[in-house]
Tab-separated table of C-alpha atoms in Angstrom:
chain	number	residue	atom	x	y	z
T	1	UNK	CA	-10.119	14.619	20.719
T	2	UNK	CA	-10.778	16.267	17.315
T	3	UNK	CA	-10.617	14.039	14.194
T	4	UNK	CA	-8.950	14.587	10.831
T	5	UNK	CA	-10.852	18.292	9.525
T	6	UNK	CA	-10.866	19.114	5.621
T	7	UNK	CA	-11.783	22.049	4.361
T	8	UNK	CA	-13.764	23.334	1.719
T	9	UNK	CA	-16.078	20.009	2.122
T	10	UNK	CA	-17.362	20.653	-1.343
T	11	UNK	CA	-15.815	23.179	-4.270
T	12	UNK	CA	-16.938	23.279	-7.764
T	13	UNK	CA	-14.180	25.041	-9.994
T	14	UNK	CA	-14.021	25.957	-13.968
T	15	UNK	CA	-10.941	23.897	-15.762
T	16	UNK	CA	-7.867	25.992	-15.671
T	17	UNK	CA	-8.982	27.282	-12.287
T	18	UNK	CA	-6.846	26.952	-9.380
T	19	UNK	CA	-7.943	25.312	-5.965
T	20	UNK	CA	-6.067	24.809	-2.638
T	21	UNK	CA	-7.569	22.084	-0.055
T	22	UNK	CA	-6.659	21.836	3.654
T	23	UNK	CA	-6.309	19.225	6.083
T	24	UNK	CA	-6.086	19.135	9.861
T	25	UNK	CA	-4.678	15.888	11.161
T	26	UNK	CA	-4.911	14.689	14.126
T	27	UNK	CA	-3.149	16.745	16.910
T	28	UNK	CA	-0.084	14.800	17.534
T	29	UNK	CA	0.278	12.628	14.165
T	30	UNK	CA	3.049	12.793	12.197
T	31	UNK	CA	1.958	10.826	9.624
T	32	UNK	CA	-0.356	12.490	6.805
T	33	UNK	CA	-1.876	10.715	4.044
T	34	UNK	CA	-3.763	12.493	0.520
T	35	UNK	CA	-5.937	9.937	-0.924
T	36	UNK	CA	-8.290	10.470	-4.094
T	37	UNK	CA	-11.418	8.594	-5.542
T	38	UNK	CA	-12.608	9.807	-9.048
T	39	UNK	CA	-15.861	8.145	-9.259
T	40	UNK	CA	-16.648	4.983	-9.946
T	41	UNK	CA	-13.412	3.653	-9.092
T	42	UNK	CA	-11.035	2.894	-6.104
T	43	UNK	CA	-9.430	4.743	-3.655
T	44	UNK	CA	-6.056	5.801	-4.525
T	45	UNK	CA	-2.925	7.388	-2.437
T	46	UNK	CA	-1.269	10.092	-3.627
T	47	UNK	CA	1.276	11.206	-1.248
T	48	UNK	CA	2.496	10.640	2.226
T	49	UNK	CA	4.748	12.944	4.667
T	50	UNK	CA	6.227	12.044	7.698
T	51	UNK	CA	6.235	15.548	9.721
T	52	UNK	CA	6.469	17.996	7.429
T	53	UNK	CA	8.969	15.771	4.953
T	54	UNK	CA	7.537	14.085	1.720
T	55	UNK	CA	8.086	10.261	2.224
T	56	UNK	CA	6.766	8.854	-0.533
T	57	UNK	CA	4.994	10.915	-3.290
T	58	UNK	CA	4.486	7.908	-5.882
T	59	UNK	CA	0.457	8.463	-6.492
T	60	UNK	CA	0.640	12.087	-7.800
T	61	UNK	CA	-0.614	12.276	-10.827
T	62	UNK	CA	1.634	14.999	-12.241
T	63	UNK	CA	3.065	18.402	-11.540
T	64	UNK	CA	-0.608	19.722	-11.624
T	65	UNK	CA	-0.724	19.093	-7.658
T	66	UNK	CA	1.712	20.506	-5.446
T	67	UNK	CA	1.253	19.292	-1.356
T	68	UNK	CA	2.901	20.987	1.555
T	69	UNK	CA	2.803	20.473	4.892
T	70	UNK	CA	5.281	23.786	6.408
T	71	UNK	CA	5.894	22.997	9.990
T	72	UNK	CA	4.651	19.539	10.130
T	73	UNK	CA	1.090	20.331	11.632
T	74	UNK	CA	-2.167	20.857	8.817
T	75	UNK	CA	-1.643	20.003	4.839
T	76	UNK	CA	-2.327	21.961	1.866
T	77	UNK	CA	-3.069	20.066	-2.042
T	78	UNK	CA	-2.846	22.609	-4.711
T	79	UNK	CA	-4.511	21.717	-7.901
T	80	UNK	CA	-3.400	24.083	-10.708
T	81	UNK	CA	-4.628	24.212	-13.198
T	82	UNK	CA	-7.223	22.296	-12.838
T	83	UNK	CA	-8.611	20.014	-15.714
T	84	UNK	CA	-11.545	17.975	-15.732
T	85	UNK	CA	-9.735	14.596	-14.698
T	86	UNK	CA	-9.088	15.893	-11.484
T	87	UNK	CA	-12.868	15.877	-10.331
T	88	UNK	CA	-13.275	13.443	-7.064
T	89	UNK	CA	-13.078	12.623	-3.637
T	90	UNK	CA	-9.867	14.337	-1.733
T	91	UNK	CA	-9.689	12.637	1.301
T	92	UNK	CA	-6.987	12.865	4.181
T	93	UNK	CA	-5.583	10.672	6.719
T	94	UNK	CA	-3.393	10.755	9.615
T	95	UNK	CA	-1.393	8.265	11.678
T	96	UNK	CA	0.285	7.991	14.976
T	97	UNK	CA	4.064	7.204	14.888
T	98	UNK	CA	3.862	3.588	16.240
T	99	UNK	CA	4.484	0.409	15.060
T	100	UNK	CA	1.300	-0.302	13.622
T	101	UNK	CA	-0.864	2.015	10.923
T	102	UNK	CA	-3.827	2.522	11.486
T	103	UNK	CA	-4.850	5.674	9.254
T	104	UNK	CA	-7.736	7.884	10.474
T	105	UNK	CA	-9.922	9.706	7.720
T	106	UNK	CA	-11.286	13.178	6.931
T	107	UNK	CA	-14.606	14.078	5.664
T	108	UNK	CA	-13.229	14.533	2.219
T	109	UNK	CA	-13.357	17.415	-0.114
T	110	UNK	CA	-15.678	16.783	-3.127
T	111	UNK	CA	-13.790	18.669	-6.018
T	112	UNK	CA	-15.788	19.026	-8.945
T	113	UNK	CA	-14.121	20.733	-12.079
T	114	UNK	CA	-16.266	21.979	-14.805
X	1	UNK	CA	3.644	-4.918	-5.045
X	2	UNK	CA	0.300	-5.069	-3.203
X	3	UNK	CA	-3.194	-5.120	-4.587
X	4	UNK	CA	-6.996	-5.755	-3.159
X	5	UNK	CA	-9.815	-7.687	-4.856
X	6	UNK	CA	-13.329	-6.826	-3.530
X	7	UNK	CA	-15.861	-9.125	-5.979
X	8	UNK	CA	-18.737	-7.935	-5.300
X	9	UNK	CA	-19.615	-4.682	-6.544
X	10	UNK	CA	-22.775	-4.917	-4.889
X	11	UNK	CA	-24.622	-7.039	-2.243
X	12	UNK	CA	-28.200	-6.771	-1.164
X	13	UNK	CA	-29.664	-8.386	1.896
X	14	UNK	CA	-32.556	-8.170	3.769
X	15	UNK	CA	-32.451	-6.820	7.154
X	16	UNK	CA	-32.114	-9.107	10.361
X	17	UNK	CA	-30.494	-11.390	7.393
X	18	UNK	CA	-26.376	-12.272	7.634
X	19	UNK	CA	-24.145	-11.143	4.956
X	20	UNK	CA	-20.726	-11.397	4.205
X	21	UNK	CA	-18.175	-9.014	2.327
X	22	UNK	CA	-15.613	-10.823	0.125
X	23	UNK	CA	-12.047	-9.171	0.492
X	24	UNK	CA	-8.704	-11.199	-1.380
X	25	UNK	CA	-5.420	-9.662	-0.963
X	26	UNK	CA	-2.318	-9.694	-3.298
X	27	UNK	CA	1.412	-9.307	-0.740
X	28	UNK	CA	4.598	-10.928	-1.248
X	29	UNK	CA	5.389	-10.162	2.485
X	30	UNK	CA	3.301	-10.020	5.458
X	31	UNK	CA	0.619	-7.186	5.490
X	32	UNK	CA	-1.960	-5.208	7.817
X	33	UNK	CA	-5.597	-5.583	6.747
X	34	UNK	CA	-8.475	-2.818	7.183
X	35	UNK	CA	-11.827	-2.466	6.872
X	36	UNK	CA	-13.485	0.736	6.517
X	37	UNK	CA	-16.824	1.828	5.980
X	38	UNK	CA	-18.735	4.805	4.363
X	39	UNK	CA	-21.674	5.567	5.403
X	40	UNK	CA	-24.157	8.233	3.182
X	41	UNK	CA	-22.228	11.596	2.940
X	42	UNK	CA	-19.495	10.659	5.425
X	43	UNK	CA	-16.201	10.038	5.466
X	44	UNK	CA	-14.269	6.649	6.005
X	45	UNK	CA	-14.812	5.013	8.985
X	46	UNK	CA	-12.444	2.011	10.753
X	47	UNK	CA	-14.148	-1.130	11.188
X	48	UNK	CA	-11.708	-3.299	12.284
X	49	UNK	CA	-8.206	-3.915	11.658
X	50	UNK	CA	-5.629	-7.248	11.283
X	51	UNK	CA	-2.451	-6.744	12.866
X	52	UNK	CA	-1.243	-9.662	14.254
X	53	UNK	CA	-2.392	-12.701	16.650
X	54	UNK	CA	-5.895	-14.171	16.365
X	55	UNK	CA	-7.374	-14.383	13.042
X	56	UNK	CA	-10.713	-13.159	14.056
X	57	UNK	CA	-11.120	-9.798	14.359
X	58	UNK	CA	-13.719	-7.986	15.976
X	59	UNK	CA	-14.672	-4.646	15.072
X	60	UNK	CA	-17.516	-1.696	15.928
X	61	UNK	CA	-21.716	-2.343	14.961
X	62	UNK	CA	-21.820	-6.234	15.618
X	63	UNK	CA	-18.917	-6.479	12.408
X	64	UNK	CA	-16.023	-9.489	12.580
X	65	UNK	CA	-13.587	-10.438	9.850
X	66	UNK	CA	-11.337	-13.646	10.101
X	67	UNK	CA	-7.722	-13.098	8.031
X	68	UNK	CA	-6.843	-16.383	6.194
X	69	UNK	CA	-3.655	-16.538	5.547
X	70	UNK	CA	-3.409	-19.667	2.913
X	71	UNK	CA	-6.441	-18.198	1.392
X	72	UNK	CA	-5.341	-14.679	1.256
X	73	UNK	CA	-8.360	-13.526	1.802
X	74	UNK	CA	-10.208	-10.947	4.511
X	75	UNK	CA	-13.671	-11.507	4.486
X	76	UNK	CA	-15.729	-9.384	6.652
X	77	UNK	CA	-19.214	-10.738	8.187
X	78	UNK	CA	-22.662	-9.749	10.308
X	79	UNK	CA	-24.695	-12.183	11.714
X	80	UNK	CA	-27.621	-9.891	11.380
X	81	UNK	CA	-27.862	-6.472	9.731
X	82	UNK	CA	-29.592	-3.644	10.125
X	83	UNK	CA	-30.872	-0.737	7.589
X	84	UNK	CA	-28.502	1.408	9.525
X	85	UNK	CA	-25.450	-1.028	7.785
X	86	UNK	CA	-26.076	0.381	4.353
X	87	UNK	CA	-22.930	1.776	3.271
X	88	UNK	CA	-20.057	1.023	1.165
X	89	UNK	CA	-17.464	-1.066	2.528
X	90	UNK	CA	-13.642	-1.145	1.547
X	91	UNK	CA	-11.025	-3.397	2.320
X	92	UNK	CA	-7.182	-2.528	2.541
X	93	UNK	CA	-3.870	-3.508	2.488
X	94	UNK	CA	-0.258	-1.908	3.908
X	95	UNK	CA	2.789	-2.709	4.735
X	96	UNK	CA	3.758	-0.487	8.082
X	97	UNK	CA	3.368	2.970	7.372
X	98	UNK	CA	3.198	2.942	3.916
X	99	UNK	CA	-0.027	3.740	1.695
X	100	UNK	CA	-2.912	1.896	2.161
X	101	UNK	CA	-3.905	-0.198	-1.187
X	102	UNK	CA	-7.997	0.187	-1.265
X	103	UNK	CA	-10.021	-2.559	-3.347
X	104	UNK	CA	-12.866	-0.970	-5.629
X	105	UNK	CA	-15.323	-0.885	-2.366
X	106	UNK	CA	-19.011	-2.965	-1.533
X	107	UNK	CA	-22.246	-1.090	-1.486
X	108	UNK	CA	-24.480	-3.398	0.864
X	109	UNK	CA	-27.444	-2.595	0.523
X	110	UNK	CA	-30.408	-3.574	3.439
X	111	UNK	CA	-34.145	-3.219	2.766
X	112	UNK	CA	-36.927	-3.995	5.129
């Protein structure tokens, strides 16, 4: 069974650039999970959906990032534009609908905005 | 609200030596607890994971945590590690399917 893919694995942009990252879940998990770690510090969500339906989109930062998720299958996080800030660690999850959580991690994307 | 305390920034050990990764929780209600591991250029890894029922936990590479529920805490140990164990190590928190709340992570570090 394939794991959680991301794609680009690293990308360095200018500021005002715009970048798009992509995540594969887990075939067969509903639940997808963006994370983020700017260096140095912790790792912190940023949005979850349930199929392809936002549940809870509390950790984005502002309406600089834009997630989908059309048809409830791969993820996209949109960064534009992109300021300095926004350099880290983009890392995805999935989950089985079950009773219990237990998230399963991408590779991350290293975005690094210059 | 839920929050994670890791203490150590850092911890160095010696190989074949034990070591143990301090984890405290924060949870008004009842909570799953995770550890995950990063190993150089990789992504997160499961460890081991508290659900429910006995309060040790076993998890993958020789790894064990014991949840303590009057202490809050989720400490997670190795008899014996190996050079191969360097990493960083993060503890988390969630309630069902909801986020999981990281602490700031534990580089271990092993040297011959």
């Amino acid at each position: 069974e394939a794991g959680v893919t991301q794609f680009p694995s690293h990308s360095v942009i200018e500021k005002g650039q715009t970048v798009t990252l992509r995540c594969d879940p887990i075939s067969g998990h509903d639940n997808l999970y963006w994370y983020r770690r700017v260096m140095g510090k912790e790792i912190k969500f940023l949005l979850h959906f349930v199929k392809e339906s936002k549940q809870d989109e509390s950790g984005m930062p502002n309406n600089r990032f834009l997630a989908e998720r059309t048809g409830g299958t791969y993820s996209t996080l949109k960064v534009q534009p992109a300021e300095l800030e926004d350099s880290g660690v983009y890392f995805c999850a999935s989950s089985q609908a079950q009773h219990t959580n237990t998230q399963y991690f991408g590779p991350g994307t290293r975005l690094t905005v210059l | 609200a839920q929050s994670v305390t890791q203490l150590d920034s850092q911890v160095p050990v010696f190989e074949e030596a034990p070591v143990e990764l301090r984890c405290n929780y924060s949870s008004s209600v009842s909570v799953y607890l995770f550890w995950y591991v990063q190993y150089p250029n990789q992504g997160l890894q499961l460890l081991l994971k508290y659900l429910s029922g006995s309060t040790l936990v076993k998890g993958i590479n020789g790894f064990e945590a014991e949840f303590n529920k009057s202490q809050t805490s989720f400490h997670l140990r190795k008899p014996s590690v190996h050079i191969s164990d360097t990493a960083e190590y993060f503890c988390a928190v969630s309630r069902g399917f909801q986020k999981l709340v990281f602490g700031t992570g534990t580089r271990l570090l092993v040297s011959p």
